[in-house]
Tab-separated table of C-alpha atoms in Angstrom:
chain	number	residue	atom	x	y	z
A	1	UNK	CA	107.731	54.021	74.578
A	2	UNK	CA	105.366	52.167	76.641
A	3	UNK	CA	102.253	53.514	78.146
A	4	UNK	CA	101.035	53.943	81.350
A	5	UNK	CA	97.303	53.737	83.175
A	6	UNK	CA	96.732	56.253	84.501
A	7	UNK	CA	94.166	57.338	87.333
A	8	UNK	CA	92.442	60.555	87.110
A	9	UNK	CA	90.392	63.222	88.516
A	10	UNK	CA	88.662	66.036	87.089
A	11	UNK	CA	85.970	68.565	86.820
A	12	UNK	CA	83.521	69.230	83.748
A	13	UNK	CA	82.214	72.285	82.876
A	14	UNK	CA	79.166	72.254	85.317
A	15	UNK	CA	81.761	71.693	87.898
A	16	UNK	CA	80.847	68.384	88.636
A	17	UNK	CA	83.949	65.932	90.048
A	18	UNK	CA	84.723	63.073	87.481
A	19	UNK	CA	87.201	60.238	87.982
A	20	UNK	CA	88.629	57.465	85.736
A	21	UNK	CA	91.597	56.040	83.976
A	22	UNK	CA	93.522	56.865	80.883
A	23	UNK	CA	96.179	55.639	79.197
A	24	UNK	CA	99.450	57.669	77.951
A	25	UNK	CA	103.116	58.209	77.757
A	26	UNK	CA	102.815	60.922	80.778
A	27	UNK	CA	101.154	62.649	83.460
A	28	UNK	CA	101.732	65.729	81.539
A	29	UNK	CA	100.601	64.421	78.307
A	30	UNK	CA	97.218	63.110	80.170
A	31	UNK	CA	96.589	66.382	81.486
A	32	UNK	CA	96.784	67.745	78.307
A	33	UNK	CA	94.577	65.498	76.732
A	34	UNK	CA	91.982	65.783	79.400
A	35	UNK	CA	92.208	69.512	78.692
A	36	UNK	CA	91.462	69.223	75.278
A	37	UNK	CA	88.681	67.413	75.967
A	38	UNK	CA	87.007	70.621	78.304
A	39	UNK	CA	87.616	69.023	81.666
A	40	UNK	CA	89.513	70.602	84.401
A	41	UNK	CA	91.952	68.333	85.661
A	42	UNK	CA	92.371	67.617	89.385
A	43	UNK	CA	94.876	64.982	90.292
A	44	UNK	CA	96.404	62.632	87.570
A	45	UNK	CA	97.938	59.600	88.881
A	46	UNK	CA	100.309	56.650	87.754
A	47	UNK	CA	98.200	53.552	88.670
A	48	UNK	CA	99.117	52.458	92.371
A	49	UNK	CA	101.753	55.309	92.267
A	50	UNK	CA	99.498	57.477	93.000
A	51	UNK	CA	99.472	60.757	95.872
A	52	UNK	CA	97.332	59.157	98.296
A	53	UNK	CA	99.339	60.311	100.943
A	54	UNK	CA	98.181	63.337	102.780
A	55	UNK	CA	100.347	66.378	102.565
A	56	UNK	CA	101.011	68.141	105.746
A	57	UNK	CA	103.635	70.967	107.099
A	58	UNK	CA	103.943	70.140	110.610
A	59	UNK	CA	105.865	72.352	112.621
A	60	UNK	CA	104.108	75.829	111.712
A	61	UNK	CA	102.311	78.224	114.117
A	62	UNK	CA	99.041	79.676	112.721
A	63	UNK	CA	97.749	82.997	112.623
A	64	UNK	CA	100.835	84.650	110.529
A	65	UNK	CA	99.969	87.115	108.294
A	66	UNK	CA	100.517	86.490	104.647
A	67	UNK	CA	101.931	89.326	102.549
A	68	UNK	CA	100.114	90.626	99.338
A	69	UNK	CA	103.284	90.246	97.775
A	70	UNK	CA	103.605	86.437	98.590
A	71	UNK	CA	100.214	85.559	96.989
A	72	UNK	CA	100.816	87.626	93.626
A	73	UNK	CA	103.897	85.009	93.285
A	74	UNK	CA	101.964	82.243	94.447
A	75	UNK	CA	98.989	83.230	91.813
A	76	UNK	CA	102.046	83.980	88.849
A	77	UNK	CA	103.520	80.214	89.237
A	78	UNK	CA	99.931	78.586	89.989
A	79	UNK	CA	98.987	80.416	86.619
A	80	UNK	CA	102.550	78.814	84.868
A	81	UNK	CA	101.946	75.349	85.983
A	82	UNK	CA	98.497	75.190	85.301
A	83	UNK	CA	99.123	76.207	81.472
A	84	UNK	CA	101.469	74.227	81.346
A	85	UNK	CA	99.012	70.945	81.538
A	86	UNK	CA	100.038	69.929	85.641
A	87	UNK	CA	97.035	69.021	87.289
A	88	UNK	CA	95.520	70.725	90.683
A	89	UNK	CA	97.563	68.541	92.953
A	90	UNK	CA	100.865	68.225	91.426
A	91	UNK	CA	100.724	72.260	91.282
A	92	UNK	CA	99.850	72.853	94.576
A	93	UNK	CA	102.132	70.442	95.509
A	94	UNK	CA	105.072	72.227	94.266
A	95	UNK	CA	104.026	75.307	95.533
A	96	UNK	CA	104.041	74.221	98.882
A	97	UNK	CA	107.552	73.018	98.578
A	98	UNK	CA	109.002	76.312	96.924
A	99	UNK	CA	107.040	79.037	98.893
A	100	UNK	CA	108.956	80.895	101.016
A	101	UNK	CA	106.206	82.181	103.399
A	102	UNK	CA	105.685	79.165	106.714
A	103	UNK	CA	102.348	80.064	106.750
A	104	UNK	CA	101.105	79.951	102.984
A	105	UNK	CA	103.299	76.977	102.845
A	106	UNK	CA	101.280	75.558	105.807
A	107	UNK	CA	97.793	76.716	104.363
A	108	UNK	CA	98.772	74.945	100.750
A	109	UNK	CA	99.219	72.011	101.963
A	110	UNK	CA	95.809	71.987	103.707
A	111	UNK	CA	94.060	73.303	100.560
A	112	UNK	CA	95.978	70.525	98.710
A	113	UNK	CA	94.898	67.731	100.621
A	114	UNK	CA	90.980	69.409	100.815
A	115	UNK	CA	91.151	69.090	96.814
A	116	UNK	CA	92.204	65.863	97.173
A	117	UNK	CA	89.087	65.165	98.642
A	118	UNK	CA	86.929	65.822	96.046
A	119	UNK	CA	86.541	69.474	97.190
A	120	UNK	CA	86.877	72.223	94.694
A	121	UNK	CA	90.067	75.018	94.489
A	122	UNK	CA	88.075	77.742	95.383
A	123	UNK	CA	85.771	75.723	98.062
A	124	UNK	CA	89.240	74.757	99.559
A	125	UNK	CA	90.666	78.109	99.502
A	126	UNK	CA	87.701	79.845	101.351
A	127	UNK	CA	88.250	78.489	104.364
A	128	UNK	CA	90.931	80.369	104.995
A	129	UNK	CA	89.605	83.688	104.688
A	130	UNK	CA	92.541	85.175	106.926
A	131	UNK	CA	94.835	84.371	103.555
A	132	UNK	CA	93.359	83.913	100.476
A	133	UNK	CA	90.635	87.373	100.108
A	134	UNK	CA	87.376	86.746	98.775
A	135	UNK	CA	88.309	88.354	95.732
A	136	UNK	CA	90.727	85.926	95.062
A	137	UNK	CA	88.296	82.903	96.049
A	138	UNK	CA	85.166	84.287	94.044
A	139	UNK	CA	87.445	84.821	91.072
A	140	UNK	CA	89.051	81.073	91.558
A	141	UNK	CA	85.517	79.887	91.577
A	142	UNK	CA	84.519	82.245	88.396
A	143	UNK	CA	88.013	80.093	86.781
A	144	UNK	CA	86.842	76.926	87.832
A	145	UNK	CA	83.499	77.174	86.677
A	146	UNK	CA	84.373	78.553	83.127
A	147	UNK	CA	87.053	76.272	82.923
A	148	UNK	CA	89.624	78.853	82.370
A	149	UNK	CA	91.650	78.773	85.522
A	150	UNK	CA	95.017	79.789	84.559
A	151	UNK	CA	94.030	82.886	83.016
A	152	UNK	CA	92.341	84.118	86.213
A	153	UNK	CA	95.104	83.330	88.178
A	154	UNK	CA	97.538	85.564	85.674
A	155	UNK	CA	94.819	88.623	86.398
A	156	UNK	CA	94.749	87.800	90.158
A	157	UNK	CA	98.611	87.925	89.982
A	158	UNK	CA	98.750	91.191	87.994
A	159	UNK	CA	96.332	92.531	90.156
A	160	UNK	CA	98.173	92.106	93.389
A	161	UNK	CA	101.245	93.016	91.961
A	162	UNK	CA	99.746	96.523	91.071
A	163	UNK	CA	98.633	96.592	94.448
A	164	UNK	CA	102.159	95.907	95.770
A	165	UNK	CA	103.265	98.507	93.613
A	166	UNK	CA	100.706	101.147	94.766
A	167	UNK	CA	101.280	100.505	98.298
A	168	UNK	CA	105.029	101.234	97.331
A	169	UNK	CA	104.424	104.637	96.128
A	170	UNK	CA	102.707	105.469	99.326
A	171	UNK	CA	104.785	104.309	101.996
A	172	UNK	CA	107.533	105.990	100.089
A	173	UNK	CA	105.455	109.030	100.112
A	174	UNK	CA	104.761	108.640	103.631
A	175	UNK	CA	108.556	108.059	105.089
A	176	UNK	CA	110.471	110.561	104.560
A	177	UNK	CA	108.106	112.707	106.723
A	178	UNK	CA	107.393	110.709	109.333
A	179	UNK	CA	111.359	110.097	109.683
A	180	UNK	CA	112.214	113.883	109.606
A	181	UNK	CA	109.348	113.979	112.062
A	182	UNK	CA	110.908	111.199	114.437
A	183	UNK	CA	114.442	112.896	113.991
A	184	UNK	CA	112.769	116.303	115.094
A	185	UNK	CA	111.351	114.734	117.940
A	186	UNK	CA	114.229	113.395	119.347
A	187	UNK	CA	116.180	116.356	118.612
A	188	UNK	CA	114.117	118.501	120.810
A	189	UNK	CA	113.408	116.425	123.667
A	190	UNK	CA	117.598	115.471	123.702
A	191	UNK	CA	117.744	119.846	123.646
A	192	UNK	CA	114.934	120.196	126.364
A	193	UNK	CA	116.479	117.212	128.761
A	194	UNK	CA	120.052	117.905	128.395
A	195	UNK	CA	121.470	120.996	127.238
A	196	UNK	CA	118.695	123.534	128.178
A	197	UNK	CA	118.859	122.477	132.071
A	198	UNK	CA	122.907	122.942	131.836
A	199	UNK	CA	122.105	126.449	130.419
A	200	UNK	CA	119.807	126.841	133.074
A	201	UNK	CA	122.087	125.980	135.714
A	202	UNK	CA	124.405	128.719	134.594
A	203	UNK	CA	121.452	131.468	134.200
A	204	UNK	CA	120.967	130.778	137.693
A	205	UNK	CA	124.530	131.326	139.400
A	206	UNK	CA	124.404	134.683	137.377
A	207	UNK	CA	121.270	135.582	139.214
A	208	UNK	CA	120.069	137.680	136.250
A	209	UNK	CA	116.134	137.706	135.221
A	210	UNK	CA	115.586	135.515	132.882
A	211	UNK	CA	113.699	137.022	129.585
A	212	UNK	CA	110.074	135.409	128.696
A	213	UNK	CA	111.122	133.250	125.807
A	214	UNK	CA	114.270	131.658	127.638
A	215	UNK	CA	111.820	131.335	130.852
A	216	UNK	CA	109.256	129.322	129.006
A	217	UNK	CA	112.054	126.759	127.939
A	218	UNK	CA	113.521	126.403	130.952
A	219	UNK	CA	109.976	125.808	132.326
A	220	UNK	CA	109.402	123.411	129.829
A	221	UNK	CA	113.045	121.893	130.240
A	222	UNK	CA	111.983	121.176	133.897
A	223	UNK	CA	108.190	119.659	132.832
A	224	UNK	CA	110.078	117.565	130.744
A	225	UNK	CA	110.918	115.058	133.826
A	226	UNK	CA	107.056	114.283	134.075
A	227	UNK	CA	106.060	114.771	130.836
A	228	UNK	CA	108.681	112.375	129.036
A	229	UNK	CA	107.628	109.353	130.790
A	230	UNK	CA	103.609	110.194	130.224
A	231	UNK	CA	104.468	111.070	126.201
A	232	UNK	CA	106.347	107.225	125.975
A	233	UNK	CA	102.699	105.611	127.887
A	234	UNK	CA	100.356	107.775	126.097
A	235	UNK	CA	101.976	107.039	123.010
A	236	UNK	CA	102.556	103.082	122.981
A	237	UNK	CA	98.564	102.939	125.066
A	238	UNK	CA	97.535	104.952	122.072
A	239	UNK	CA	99.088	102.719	119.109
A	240	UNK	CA	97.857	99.791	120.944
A	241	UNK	CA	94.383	100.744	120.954
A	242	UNK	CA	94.612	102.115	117.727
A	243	UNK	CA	95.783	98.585	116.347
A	244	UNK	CA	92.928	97.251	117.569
A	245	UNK	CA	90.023	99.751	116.720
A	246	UNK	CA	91.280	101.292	113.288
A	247	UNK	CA	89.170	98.465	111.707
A	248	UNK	CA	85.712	98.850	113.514
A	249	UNK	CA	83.334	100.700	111.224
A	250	UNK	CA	82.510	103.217	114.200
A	251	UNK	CA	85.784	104.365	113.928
A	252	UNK	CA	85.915	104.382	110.057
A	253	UNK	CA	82.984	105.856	109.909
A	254	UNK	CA	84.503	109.509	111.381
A	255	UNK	CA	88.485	108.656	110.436
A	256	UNK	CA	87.779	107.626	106.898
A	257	UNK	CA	86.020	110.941	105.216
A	258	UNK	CA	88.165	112.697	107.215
A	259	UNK	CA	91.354	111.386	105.393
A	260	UNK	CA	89.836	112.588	102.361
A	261	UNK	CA	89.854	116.284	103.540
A	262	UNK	CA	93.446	116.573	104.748
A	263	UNK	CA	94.912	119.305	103.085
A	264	UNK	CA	97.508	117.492	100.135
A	265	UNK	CA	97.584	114.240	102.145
A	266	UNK	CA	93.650	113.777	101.370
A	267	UNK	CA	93.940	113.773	97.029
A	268	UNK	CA	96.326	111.372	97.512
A	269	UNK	CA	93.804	108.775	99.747
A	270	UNK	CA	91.360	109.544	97.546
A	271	UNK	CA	93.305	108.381	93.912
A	272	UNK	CA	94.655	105.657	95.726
A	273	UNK	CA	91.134	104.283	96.775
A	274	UNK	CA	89.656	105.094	93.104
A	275	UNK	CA	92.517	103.042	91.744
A	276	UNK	CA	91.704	99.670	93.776
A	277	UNK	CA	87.964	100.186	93.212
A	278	UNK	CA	88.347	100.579	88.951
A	279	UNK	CA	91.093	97.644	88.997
A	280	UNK	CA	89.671	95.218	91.328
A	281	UNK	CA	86.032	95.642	90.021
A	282	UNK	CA	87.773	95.513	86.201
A	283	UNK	CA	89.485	92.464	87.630
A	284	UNK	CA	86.506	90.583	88.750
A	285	UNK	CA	83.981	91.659	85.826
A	286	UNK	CA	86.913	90.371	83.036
A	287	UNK	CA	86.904	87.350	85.067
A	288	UNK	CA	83.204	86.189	84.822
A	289	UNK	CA	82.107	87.275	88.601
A	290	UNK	CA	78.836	88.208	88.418
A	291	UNK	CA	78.474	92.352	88.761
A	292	UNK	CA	76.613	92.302	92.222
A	293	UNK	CA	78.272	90.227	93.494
A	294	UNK	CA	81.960	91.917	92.411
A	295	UNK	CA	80.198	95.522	94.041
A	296	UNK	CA	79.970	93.421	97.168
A	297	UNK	CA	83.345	92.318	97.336
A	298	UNK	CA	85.124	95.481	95.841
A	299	UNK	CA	83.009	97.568	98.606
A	300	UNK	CA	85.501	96.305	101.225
A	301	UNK	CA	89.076	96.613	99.071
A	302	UNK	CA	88.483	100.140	98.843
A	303	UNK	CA	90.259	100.616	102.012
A	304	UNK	CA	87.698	103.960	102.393
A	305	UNK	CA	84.403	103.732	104.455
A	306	UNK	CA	83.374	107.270	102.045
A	307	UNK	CA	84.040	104.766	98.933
A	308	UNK	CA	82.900	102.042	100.759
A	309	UNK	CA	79.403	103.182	101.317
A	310	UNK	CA	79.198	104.985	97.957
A	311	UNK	CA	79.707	101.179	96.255
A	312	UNK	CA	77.103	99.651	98.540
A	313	UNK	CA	74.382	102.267	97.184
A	314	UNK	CA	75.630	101.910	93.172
A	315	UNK	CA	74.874	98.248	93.950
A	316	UNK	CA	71.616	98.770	95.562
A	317	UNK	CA	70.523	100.674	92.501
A	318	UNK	CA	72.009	98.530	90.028
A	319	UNK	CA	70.137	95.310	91.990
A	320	UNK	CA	66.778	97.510	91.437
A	321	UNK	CA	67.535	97.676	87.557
A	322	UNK	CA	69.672	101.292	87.266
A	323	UNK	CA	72.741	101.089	84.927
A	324	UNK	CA	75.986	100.689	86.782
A	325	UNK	CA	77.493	104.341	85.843
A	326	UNK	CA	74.400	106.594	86.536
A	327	UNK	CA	74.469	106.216	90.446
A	328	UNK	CA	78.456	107.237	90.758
A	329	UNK	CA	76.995	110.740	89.819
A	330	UNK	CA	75.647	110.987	93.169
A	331	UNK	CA	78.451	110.136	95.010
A	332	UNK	CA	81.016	113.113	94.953
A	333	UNK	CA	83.693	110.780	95.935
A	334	UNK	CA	83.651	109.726	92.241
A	335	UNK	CA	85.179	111.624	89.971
A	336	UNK	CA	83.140	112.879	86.779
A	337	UNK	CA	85.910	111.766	84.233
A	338	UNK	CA	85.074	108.137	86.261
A	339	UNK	CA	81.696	108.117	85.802
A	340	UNK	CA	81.529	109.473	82.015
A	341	UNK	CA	84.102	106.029	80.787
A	342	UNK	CA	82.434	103.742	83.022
A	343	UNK	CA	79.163	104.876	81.026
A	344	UNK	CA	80.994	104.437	77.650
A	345	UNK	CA	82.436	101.248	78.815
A	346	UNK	CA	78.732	99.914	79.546
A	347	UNK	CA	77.367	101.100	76.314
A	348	UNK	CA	80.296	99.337	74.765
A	349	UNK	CA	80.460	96.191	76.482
A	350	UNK	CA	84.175	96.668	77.289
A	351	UNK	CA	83.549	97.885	80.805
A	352	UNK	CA	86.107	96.188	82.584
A	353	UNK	CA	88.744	97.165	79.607
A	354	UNK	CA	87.740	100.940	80.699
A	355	UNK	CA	88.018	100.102	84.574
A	356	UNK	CA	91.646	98.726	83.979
A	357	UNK	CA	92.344	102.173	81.822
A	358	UNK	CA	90.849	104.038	84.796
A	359	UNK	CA	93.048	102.115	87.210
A	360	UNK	CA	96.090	102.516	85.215
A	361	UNK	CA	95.723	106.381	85.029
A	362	UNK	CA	94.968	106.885	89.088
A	363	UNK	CA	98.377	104.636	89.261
A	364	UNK	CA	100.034	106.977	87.452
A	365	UNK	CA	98.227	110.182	89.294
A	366	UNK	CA	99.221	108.674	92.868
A	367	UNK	CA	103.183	108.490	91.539
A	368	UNK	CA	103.306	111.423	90.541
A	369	UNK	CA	101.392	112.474	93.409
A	370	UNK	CA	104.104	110.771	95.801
A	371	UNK	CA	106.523	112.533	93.250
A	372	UNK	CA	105.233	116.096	93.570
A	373	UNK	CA	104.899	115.619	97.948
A	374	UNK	CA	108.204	114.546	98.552
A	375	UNK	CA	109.969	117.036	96.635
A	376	UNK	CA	107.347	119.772	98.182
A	377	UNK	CA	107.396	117.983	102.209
A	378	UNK	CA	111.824	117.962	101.741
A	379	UNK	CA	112.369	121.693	102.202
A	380	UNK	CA	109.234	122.110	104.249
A	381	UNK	CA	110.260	119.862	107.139
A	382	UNK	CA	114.166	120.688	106.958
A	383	UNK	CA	112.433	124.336	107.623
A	384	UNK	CA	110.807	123.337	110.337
A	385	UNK	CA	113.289	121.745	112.029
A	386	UNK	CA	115.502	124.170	111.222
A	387	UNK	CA	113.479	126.999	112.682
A	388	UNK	CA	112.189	124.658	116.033
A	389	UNK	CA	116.550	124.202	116.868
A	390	UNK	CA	117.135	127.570	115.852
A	391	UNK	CA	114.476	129.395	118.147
A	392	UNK	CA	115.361	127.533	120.743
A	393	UNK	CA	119.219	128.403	120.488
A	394	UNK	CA	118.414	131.880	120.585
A	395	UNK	CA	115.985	131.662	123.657
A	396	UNK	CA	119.409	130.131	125.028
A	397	UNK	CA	121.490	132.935	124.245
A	398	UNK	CA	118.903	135.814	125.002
A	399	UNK	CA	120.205	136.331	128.528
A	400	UNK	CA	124.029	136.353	127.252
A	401	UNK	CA	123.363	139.159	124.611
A	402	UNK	CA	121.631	140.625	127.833
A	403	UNK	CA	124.642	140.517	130.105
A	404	UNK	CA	126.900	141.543	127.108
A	405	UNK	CA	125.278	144.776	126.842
A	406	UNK	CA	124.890	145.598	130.693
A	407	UNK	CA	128.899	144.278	130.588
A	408	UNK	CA	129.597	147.340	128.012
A	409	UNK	CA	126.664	149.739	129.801
């Protein structure tokens, strides 16, 4: 079989970009030679076949948000093909054909043609902060650098997947309540618009005195008129500005350690932001990102200010020469079981092993947390609904049982 030149690009292990030519049966076969040889490889090209041609996805708005879920498969196949000896470009080039999200497709193709060039993965993939975290950048860069790319993109995949999977648990947790809540809602503004005035209506041809409990519904039953429209305005005003303040650390700052106190609700925000601390910080340290610099990133994938602020002190101490483990202890927010095998781990130099074993065992604490609150919220919320329709049915049928007994008095 004849050979082919071909043109190259790589990166050594200092990170430096290096181009030349090589001969060989394949772009594949290339690749893998250039591998074996320590360098990274960019772009591998046949001569004057090359990809010189600038990738673009016209035709896309900006600004979409890209799911969590849609970069843990993007990170999975990245992590494939890159084992598999295709080079930077031809990878991200496929990607950006198969990817079913417009705008990662879109952003792809603009980090493909910035490593085209000359710029590095992780270089290219920072600016675009609004898609690609700066976890995943830093530990891109840590891959890059250490020359072990697709392994760090198999951890970044398995660590967004777990994240997928814990946000699963808790929206399940959270839906069946809210829904029973929604149903109640409507049930008792449908009773209070429609069938208590048509009760009312009747009360009032009798003539009879209405007793306190029916009174206060009807009362209500009338209010409803003005206070119907002002509970739809207040309520789509308030999710607005919610929307827009929820992230502003002012607000954080009083909503966050409050979450942590709500009776049952509050262990459950607290395991799931102990979780994404241990596993992204295990994450990062396995992957070569220096520890400070990991504390800084994990601070803000917490999704706790409490946890937040705890992380910034551990990594002021830790900058000023304290072991990693023995500032959690003055944090309450961490637990002491968390504290006691992130010590071991540091004496043992398998600290982010322990992390990922910390992770995995808050994972398992928030399902059967979910577990344990939907089988306790079920009867509690049927309850109340029951008891809300049933009081009011009574207050409805107070003044008959009244007339009944005059009737036989």
């Amino acid at each position: 079989m004849a050979t082919t030149t071909f043109q190259y690009s790589v990166r050594d292990r200092q990170g430096k970009l290096v181009s030349g030519s090589l001969e060989g049966d394949s772009p594949t076969a290339v690749a893998q030679r250039l591998r074996s040889m320590g360098y990274a490889p960019i772009s591998v090209d046949a001569t004057n076949q090359g990809l010189s041609k600038e990738l673009s996805i016209p035709g896309f708005s900006k600004n979409k948000k890209v799911k969590l879920k849609d970069l843990a498969v993007f990170s999975r196949q990245f992590a494939t093909m890159i084992n598999s000896g295709l080079s930077l470009l031809r990878a991200l080039n496929i990607l950006a054909d198969q990817t079913e999200s417009l705008e990662l497709k879109r952003v792809i193709a603009e980090v493909r043609n910035e490593v085209e060039s000359g710029s590095a993965l992780s270089a290219a993939m920072g600016k675009h902060p609004k898609v690609f975290p700066p976890l995943m950048v830093n530990m891109t860069k840590a891959g890059e650098v250490g020359g072990f790319l697709d392994s760090v993109m198999l951890q970044i995949a398995e660590n967004y997947e777990a994240e997928v999977k814990l946000r699963g648990k808790i929206k399940s947790a959270m839906t069946y309540p809210i829904v029973v809540a929604c149903i109640s809602g409507i049930a008792l503004i449908i009773m209070l618009t429609f069938v208590v005035p048509t009760f009312a209506s009747m009360f009032k041809q009798l003539g009879s005195k209405l007793p306190a409990p029916t009174q206060l519904l009807v009362d209500l039953s009338h209010a409803m008129k003005f206070l119907l429209p002002a509970m739809i305005v207040f309520t789509i005003v308030g999710l607005s500005v919610w929307k827009r303040v929820k992230h502003e650390e002012r607000v954080r700052r009083v909503v966050d350690p409050l979450k942590l106190k709500v009776p049952v609700f509050g262990m459950l925000f607290r395991k799931v932001a102990l979780a994404r601390f241990a596993r992204n910080l295990g994450t990062m340290i396995r992957s070569g990102v220096p520890i400070l610099q990991a504390l800084e990133i994990v601070a803000d994938t917490t999704g706790n200010y409490t946890l937040t602020m705890a992380v910034h002190d551990v990594q002021d101490s830790v900058r000023q020469g304290e072991s990693l483990s023995r500032p959690l202890e003055n944090h309450p927010v961490f637990p002491p079981m968390v504290v006691q095998m992130m010590a071991v781990g540091e004496d043992t130099g398998a600290l982010d092993t322990m992390l990922h074993k910390i992770s995995d065992f808050y994972d398992q604490e928030v399902e059967a947390t979910t577990e344990a609150l939907t089988a306790l919220i079920e009867p509690i919320m049927i309850a109340v609904l029951g008891g809300l329709i049933g009081s009011m049915i009574v207050c409805l049928y107070l003044p008959i049982f009244d007339i009944y007994k005059h009737i036989n008095g």
